[in-house]
PDB file of C-alpha atoms in Angstrom:
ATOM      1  CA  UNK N   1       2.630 -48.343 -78.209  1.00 97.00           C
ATOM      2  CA  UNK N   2      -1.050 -49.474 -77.384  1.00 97.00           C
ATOM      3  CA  UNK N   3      -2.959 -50.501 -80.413  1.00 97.00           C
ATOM      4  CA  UNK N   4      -4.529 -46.663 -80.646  1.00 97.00           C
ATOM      5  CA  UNK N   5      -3.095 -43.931 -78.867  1.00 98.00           C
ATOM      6  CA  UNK N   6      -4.326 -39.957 -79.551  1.00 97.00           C
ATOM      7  CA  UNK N   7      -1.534 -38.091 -81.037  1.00 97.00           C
ATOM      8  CA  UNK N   8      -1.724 -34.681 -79.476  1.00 95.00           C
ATOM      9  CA  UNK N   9       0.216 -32.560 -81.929  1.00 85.00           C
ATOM     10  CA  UNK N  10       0.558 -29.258 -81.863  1.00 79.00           C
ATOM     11  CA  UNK N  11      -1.781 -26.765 -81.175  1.00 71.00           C
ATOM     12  CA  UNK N  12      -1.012 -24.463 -83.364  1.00 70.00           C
ATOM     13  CA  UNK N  13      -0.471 -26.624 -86.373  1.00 72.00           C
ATOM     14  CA  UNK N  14      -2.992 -29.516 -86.228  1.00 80.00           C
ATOM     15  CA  UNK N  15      -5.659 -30.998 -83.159  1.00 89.00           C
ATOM     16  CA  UNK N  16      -5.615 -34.400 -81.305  1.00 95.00           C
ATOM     17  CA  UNK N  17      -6.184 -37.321 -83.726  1.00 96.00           C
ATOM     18  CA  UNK N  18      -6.884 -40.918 -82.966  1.00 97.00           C
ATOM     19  CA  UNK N  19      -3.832 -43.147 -84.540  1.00 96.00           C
ATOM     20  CA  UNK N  20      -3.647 -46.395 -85.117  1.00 96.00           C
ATOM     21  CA  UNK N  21      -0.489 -47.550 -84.063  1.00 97.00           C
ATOM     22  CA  UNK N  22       0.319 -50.812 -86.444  1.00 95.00           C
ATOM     23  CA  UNK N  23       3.416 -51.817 -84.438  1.00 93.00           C
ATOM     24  CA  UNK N  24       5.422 -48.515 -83.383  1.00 96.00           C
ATOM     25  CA  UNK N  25       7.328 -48.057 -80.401  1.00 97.00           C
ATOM     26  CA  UNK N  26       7.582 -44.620 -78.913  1.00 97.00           C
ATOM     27  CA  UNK N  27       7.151 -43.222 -75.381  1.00 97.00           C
ATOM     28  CA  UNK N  28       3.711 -41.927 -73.985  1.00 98.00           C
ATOM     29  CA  UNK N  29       1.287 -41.098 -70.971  1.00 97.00           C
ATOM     30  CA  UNK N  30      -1.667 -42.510 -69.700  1.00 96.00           C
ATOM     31  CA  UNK N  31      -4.758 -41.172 -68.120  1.00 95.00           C
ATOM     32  CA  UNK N  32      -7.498 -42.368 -65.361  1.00 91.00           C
ATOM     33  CA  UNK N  33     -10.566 -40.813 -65.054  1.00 90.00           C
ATOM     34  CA  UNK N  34     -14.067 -40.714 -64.190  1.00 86.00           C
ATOM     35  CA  UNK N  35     -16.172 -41.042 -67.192  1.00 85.00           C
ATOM     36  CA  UNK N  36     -19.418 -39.519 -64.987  1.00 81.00           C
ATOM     37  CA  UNK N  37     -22.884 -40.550 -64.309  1.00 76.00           C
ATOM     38  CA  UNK N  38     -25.058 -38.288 -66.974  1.00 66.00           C
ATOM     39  CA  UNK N  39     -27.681 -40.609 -68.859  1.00 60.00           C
ATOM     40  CA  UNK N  40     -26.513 -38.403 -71.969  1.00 63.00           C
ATOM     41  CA  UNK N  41     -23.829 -40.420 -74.350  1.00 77.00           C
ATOM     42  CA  UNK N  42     -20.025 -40.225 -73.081  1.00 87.00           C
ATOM     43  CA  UNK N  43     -17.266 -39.196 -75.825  1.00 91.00           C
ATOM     44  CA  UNK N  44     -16.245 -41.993 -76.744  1.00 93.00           C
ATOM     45  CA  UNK N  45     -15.116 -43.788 -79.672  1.00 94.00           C
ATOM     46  CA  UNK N  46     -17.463 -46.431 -81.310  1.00 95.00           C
ATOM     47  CA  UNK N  47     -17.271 -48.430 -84.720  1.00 95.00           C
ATOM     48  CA  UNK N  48     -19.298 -45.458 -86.166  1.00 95.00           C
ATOM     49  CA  UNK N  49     -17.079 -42.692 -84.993  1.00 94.00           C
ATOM     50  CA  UNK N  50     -13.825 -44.172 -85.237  1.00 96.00           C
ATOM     51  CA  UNK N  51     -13.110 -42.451 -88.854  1.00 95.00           C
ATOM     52  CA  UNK N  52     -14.025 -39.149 -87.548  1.00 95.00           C
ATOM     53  CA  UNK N  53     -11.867 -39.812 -84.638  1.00 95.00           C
ATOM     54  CA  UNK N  54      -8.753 -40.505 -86.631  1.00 96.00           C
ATOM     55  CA  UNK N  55      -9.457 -36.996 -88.563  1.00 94.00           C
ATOM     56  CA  UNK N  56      -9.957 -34.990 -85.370  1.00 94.00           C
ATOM     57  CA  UNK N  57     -10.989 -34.449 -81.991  1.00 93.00           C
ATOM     58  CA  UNK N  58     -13.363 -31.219 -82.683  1.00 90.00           C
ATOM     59  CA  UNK N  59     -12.205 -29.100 -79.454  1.00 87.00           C
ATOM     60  CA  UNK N  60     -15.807 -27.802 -79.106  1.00 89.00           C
ATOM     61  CA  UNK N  61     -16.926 -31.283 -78.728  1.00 92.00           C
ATOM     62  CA  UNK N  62     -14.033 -32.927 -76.448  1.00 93.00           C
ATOM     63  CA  UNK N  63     -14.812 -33.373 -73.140  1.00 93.00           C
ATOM     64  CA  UNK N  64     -12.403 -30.576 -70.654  1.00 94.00           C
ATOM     65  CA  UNK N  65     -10.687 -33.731 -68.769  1.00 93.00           C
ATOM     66  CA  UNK N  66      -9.452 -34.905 -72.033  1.00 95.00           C
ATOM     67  CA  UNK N  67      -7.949 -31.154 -72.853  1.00 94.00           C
ATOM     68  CA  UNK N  68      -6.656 -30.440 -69.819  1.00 95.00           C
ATOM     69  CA  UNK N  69      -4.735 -34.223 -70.725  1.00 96.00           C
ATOM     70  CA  UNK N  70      -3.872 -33.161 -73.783  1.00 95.00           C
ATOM     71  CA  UNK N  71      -2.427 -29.901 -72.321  1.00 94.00           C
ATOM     72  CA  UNK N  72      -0.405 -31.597 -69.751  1.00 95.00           C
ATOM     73  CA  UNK N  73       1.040 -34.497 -72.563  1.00 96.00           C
ATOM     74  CA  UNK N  74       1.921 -31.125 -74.510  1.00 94.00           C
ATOM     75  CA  UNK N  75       3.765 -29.209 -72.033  1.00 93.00           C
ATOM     76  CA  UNK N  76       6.048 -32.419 -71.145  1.00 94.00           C
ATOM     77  CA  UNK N  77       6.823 -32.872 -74.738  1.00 94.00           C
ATOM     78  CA  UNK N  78       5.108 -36.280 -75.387  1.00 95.00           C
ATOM     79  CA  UNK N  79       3.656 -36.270 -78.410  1.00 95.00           C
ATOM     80  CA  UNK N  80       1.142 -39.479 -77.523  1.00 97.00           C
ATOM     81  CA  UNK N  81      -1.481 -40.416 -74.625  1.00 97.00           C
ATOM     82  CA  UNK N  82      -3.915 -43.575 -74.237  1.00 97.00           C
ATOM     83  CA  UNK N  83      -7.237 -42.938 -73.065  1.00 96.00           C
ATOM     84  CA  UNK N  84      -9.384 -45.761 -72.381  1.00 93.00           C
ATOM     85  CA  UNK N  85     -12.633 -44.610 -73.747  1.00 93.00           C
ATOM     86  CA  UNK N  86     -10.790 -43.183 -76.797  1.00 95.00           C
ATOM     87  CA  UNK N  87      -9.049 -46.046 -77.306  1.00 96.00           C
ATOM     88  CA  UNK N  88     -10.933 -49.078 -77.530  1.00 95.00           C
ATOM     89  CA  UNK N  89     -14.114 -49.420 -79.720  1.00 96.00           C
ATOM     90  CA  UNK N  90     -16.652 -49.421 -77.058  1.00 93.00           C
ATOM     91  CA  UNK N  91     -19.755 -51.122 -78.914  1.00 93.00           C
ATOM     92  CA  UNK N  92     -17.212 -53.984 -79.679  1.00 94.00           C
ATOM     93  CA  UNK N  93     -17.101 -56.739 -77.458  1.00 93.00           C
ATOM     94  CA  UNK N  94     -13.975 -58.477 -79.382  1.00 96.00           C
ATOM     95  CA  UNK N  95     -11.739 -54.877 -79.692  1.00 95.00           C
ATOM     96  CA  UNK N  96     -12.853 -54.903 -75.959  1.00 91.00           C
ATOM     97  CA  UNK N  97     -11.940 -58.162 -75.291  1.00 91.00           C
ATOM     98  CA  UNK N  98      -8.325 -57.752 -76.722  1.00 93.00           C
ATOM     99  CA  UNK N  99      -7.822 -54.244 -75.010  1.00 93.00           C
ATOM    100  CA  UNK N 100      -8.788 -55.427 -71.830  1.00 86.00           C
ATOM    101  CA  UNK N 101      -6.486 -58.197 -71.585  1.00 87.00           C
ATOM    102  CA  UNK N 102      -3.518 -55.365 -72.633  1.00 91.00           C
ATOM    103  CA  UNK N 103      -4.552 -52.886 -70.343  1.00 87.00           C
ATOM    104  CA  UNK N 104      -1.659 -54.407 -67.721  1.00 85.00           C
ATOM    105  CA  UNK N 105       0.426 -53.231 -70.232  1.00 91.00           C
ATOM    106  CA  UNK N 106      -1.025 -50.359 -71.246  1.00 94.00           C
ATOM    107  CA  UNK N 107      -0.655 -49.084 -67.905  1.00 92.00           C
ATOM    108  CA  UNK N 108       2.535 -50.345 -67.039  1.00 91.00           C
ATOM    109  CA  UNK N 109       4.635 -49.420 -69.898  1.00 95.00           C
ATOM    110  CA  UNK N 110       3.836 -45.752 -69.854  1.00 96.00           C
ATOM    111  CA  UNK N 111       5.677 -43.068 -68.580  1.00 96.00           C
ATOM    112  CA  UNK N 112       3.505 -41.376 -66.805  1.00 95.00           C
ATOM    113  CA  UNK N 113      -0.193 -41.816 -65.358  1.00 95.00           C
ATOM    114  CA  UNK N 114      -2.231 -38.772 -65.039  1.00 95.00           C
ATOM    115  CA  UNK N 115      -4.900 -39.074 -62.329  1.00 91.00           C
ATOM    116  CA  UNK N 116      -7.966 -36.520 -62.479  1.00 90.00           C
ATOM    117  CA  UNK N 117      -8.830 -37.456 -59.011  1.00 86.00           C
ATOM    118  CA  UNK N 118     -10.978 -34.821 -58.177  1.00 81.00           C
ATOM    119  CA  UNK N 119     -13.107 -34.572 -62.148  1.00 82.00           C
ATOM    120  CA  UNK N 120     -16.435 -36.384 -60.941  1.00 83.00           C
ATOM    121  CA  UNK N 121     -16.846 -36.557 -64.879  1.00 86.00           C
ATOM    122  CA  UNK N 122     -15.023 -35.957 -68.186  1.00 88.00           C
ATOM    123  CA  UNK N 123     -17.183 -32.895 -68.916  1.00 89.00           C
ATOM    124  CA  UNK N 124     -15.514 -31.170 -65.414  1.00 86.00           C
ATOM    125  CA  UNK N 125     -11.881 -31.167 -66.357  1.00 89.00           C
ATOM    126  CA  UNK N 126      -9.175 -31.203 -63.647  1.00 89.00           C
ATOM    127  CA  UNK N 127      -6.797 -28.742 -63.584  1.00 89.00           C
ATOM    128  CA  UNK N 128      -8.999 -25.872 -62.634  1.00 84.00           C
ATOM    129  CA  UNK N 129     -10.644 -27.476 -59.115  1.00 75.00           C
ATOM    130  CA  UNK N 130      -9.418 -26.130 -56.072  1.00 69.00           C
ATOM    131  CA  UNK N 131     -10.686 -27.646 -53.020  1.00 60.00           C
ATOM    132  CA  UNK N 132      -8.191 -26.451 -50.969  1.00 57.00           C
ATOM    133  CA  UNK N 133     -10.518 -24.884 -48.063  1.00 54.00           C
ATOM    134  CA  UNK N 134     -13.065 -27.702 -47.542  1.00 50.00           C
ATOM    135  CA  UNK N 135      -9.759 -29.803 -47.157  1.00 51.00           C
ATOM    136  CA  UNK N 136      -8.199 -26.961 -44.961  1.00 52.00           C
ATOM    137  CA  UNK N 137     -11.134 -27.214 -42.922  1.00 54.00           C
ATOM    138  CA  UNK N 138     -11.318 -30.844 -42.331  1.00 53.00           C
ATOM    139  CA  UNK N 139      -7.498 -31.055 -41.475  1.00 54.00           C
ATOM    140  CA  UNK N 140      -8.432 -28.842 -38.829  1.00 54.00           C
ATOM    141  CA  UNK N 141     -11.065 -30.791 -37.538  1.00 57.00           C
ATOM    142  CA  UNK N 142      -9.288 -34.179 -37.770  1.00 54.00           C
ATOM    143  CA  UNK N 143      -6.427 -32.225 -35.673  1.00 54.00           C
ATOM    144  CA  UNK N 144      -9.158 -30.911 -32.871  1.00 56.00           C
ATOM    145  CA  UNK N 145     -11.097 -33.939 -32.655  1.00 56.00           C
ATOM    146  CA  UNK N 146      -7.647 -36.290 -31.287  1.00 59.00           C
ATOM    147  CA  UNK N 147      -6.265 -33.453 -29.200  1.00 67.00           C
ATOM    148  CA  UNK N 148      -5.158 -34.870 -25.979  1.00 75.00           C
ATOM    149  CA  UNK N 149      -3.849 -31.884 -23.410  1.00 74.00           C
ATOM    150  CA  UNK N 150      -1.830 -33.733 -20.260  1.00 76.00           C
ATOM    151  CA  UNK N 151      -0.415 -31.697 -17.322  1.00 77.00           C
ATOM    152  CA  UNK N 152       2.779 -32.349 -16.032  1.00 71.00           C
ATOM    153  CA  UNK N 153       4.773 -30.767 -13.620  1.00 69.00           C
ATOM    154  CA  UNK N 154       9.213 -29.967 -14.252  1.00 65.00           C
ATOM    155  CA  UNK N 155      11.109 -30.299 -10.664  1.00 67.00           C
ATOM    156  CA  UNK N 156      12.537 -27.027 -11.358  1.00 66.00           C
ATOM    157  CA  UNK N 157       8.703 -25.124 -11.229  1.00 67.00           C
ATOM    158  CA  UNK N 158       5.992 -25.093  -9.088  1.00 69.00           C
ATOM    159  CA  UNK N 159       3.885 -23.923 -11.887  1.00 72.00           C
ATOM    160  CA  UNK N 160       2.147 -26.851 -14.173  1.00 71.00           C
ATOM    161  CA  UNK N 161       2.788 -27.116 -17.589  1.00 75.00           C
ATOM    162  CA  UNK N 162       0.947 -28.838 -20.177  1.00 73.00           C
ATOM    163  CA  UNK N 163       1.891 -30.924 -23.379  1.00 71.00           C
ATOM    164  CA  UNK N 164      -0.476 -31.731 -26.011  1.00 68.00           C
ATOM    165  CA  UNK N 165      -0.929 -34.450 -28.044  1.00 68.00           C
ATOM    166  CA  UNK N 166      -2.602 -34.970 -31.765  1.00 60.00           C
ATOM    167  CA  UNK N 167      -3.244 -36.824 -34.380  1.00 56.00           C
ATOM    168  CA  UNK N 168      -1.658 -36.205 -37.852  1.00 52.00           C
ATOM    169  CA  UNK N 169      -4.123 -34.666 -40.250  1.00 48.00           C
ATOM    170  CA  UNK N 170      -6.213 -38.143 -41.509  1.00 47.00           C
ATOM    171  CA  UNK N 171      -4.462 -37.316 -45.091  1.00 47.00           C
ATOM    172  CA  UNK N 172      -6.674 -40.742 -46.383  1.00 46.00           C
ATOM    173  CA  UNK N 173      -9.576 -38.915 -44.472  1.00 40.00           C
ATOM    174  CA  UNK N 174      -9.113 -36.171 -46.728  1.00 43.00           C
ATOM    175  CA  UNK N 175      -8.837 -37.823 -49.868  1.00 48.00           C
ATOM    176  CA  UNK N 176     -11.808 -39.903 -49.397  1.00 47.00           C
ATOM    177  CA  UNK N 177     -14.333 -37.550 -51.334  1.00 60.00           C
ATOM    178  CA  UNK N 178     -12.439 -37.955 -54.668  1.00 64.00           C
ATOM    179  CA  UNK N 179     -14.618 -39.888 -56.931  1.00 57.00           C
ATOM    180  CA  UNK N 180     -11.349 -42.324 -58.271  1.00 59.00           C
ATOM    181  CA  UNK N 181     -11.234 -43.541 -54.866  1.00 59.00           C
ATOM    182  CA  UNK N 182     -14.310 -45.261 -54.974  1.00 54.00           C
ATOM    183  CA  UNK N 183     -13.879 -47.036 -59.071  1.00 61.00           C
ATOM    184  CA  UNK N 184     -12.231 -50.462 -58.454  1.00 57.00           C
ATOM    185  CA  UNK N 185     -10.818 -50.746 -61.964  1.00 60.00           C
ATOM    186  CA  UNK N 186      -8.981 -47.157 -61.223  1.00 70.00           C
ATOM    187  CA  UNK N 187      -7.050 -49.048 -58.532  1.00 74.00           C
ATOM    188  CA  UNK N 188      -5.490 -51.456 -60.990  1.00 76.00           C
ATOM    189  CA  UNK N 189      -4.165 -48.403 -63.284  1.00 79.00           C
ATOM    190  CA  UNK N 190      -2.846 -46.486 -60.290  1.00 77.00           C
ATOM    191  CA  UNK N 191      -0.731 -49.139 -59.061  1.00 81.00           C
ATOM    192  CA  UNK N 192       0.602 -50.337 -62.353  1.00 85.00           C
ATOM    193  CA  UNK N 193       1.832 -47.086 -63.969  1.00 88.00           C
ATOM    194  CA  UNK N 194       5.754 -46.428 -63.162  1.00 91.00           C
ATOM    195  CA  UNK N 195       5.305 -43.118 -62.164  1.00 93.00           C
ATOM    196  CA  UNK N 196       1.734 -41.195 -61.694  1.00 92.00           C
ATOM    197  CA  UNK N 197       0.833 -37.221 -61.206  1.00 92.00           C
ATOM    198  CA  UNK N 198      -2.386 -36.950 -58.943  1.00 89.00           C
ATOM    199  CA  UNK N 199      -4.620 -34.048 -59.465  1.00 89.00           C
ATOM    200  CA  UNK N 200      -6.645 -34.294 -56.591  1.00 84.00           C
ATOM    201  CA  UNK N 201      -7.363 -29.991 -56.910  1.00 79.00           C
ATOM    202  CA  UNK N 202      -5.887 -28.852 -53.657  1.00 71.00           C
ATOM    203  CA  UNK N 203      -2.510 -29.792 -54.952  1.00 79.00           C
ATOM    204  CA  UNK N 204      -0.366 -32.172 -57.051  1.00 86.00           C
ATOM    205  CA  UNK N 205       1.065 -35.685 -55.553  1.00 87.00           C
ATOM    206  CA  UNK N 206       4.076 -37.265 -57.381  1.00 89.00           C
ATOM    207  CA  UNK N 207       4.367 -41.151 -57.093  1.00 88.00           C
ATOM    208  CA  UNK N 208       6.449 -44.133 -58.477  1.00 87.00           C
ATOM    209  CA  UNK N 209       6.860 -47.286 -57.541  1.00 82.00           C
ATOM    210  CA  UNK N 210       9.467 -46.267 -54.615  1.00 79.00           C
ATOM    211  CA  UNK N 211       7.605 -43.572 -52.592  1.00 80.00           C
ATOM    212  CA  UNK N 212       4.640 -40.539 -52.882  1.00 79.00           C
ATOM    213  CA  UNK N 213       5.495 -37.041 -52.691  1.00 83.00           C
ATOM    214  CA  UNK N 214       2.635 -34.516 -51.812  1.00 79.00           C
ATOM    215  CA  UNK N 215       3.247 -30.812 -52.333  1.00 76.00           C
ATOM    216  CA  UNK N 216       2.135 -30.234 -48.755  1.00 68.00           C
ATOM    217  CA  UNK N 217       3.950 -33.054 -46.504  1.00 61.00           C
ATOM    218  CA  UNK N 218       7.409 -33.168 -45.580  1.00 51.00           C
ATOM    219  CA  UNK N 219       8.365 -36.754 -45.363  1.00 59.00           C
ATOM    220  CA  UNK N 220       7.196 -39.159 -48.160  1.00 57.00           C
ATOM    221  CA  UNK N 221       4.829 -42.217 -48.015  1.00 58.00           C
ATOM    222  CA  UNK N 222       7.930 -45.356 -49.116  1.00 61.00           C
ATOM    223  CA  UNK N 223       6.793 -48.758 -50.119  1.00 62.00           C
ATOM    224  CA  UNK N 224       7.630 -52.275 -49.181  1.00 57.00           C
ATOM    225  CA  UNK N 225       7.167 -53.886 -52.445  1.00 58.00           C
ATOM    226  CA  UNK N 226       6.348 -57.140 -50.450  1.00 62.00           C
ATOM    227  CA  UNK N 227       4.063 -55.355 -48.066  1.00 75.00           C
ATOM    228  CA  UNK N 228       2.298 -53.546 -50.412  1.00 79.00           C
ATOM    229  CA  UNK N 229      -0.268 -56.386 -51.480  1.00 85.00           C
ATOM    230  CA  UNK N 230      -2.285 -56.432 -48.276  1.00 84.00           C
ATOM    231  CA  UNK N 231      -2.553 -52.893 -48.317  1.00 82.00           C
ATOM    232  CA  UNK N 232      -3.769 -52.431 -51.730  1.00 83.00           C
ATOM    233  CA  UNK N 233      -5.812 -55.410 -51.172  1.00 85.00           C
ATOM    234  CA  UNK N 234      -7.470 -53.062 -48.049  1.00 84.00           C
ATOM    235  CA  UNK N 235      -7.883 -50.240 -50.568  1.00 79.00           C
ATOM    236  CA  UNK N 236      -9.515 -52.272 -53.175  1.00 80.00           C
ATOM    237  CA  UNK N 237     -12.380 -53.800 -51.090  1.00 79.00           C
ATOM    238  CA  UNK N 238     -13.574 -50.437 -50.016  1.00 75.00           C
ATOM    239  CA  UNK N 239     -13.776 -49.390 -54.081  1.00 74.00           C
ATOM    240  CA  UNK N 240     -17.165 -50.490 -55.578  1.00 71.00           C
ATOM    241  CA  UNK N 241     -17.545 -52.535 -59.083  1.00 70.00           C
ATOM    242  CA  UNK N 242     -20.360 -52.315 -61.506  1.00 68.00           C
ATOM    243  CA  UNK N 243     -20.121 -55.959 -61.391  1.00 69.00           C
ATOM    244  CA  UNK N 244     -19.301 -58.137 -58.364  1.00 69.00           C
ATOM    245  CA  UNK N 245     -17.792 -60.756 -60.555  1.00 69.00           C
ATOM    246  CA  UNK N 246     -15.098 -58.220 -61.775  1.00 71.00           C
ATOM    247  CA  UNK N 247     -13.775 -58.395 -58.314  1.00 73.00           C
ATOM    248  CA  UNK N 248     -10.546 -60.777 -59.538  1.00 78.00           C
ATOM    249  CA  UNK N 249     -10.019 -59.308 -62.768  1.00 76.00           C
ATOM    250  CA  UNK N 250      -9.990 -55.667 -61.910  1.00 77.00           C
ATOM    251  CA  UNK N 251      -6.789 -56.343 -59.264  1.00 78.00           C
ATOM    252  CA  UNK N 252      -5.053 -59.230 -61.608  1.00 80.00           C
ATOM    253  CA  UNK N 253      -2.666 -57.284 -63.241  1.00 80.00           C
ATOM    254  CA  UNK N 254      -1.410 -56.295 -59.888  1.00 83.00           C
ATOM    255  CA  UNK N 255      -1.222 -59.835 -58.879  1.00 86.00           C
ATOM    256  CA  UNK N 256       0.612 -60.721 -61.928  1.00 86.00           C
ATOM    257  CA  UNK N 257       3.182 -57.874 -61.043  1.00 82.00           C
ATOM    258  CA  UNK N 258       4.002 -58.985 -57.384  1.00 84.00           C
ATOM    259  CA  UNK N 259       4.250 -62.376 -58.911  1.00 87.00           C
ATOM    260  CA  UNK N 260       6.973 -61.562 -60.984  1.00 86.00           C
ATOM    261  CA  UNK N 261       8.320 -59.630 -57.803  1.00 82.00           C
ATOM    262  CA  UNK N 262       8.014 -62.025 -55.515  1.00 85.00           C
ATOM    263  CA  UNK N 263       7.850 -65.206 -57.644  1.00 89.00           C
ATOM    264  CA  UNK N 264       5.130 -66.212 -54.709  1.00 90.00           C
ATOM    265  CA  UNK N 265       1.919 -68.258 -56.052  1.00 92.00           C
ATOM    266  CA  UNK N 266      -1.019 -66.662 -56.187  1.00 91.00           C
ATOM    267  CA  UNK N 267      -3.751 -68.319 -54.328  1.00 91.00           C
ATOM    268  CA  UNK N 268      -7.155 -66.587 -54.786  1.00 90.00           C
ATOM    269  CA  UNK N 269      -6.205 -63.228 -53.862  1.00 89.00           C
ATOM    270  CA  UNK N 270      -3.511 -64.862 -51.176  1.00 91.00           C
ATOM    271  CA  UNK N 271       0.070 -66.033 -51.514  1.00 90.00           C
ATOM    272  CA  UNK N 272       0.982 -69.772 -50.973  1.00 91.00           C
ATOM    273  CA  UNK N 273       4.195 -68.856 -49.394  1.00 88.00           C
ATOM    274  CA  UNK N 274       3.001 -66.422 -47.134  1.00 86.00           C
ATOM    275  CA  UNK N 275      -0.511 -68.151 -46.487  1.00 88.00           C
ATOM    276  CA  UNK N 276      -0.229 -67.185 -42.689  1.00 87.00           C
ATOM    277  CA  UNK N 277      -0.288 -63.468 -43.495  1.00 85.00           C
ATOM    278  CA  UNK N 278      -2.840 -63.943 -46.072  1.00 87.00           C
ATOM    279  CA  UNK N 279      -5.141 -65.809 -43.792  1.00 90.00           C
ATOM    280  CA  UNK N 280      -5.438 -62.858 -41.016  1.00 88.00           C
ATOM    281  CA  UNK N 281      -7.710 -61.018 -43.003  1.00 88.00           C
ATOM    282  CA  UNK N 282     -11.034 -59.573 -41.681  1.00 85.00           C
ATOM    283  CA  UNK N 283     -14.348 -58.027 -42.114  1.00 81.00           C
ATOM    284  CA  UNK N 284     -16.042 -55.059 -40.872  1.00 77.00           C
ATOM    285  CA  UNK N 285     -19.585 -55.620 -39.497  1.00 76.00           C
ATOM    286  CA  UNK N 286     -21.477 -58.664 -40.388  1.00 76.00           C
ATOM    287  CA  UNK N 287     -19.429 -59.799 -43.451  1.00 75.00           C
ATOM    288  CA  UNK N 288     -21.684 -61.448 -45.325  1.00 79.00           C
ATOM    289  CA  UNK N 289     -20.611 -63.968 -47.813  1.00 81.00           C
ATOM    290  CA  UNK N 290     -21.490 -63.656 -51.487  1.00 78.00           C
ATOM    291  CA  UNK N 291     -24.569 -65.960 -52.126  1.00 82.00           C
ATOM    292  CA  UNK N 292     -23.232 -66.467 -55.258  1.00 82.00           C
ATOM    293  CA  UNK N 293     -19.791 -68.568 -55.734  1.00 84.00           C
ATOM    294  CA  UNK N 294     -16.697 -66.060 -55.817  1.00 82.00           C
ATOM    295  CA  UNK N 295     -13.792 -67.553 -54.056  1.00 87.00           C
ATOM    296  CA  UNK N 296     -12.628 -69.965 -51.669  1.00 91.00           C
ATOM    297  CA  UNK N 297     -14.540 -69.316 -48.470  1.00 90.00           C
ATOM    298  CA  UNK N 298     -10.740 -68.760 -46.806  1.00 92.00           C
ATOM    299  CA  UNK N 299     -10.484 -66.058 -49.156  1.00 91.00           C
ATOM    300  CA  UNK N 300     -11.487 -62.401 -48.488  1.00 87.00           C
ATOM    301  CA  UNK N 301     -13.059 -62.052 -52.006  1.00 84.00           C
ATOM    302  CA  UNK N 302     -15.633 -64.540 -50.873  1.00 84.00           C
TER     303      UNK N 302
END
């Protein structure tokens, strides 16, 4: 187990309470979130509030994206989950500094990762969102706008016939308005986990490591383990980072992982023994370099 995980108990016996682990090894879930943008203080856990935190989590108090965790963690008889800003003491720089370095871990050793996509905040909650019709509507739109109609004629008929052809619905189109999408740290913890549920309101996406099942597709997205770098490498650089200098650290536990994959070397964000690949990389627009030193100017975190 992580160093502190919240032991969700039972609700009709006892609520959530922050335990400190010392050592045990049991199975548990993980969430990622959006901790919001309100000036007003997050629910977290500090070095001032960590004793009331191992008492309780007062329900009037918790945050709904943290419930509606707790309720999920419940119902698939787990009895522990690690939250991030539960977790680790977050007006300590050394607890901080020893989390951070586990959260590769803390990711990938846990069952399950539950995503509250569409929560813009903790306050929100997740399970109770439906965007289903805005989404409906775009589909529709994405369909319309690559409509092609082309007339062609069968030797057996004089009259013309047409056949038309579309576009798939943009499915990363529609999940582009989620607010995880755009947090480059949330990246790291989506790739990591085994196994992940996605609550992105219109519906529920299952995904491991092998392939992603939406509720509303037929066929499911399957990964290339050795492929998969340059596209999450593509989905990371359109993420944005409170700081530009967390742009290696926030995707190195997925390095590490296709390292131990691959057993290629890592060579700023590329792979020695697939440097050709690596090297085709491009930006959109100008692409600026960083005026400040970042990587190798052959890399495409410079």
């Amino acid at each position: 187990l992580p160093t502190r995980v919240i032991d969700v108990g039972d609700a009709a016996s006892r609520q959530p309470f922050l335990f400190q682990t010392e050592g045990r090894r049991a199975p548990y879930i993980s969430l990622s979130h959006c901790w919001g943008k309100s000036k007003s203080p997050f629910f977290t856990t500090t070095s001032e509030t960590l004793s009331a935190r191992q008492t309780g989590l007062d329900p009037d108090e918790t945050p709904q994206t943290f419930q509606d965790a707790i309720k999920i963690t419940r119902r698939l008889g787990f009895q522990y989950i690690w939250i991030d800003s539960l977790c680790i003491l977050q007006d300590s720089r050394d607890d901080w500094a020893a989390e951070s370095r586990q959260m590769q871990n803390y990711y990938k050793n846990a069952v399950l990762n539950i995503m509250a996509e569409a929560a813009e905040s903790d306050k929100e909650g997740f399970l109770n969102i439906d965007n289903r019709e805005p989404i409906r509507k775009q589909r529709v739109e994405d369909e319309e706008m690559g409509k092609v109609r082309i007339p062609f004629h069968q030797r057996l008929s004089a009259k013309p016939s047409f056949v038309t052809l579309r576009n798939p619905p943009g499915r990363s189109r529609l999940e582009l308005n989620l607010p995880t999408i755009w947090r480059g740290w949330i990246l790291q913890e989506h790739v990591l986990a085994p196994r992940a549920i996605h609550y992105i309101g219109s519906q529920m996406v299952w995904e491991c490591q092998r392939q992603k099942d939406p509720e509303e597709y037929e066929d499911p997205d399957r990964f290339d383990p050795c492929f998969r770098w340059y596209k999450i490498v593509e989905n990371f650089m359109n993420r944005n980072l409170t700081f530009p200098e967390d742009r290696f650290p926030a995707i190195s536990g997925i390095a590490r992982e296709v390292c131990d994959h691959t057993g290629y070397t890592y060579k700023a964000g590329l792979w020695e023994e697939d440097i050709l690949t690596g090297l085709l990389w491009w930006a959109y627009g100008d692409g600026v370099p960083s005026t400040q030193y970042r990587a190798p100017s052959w890399s495409w975190a410079s």
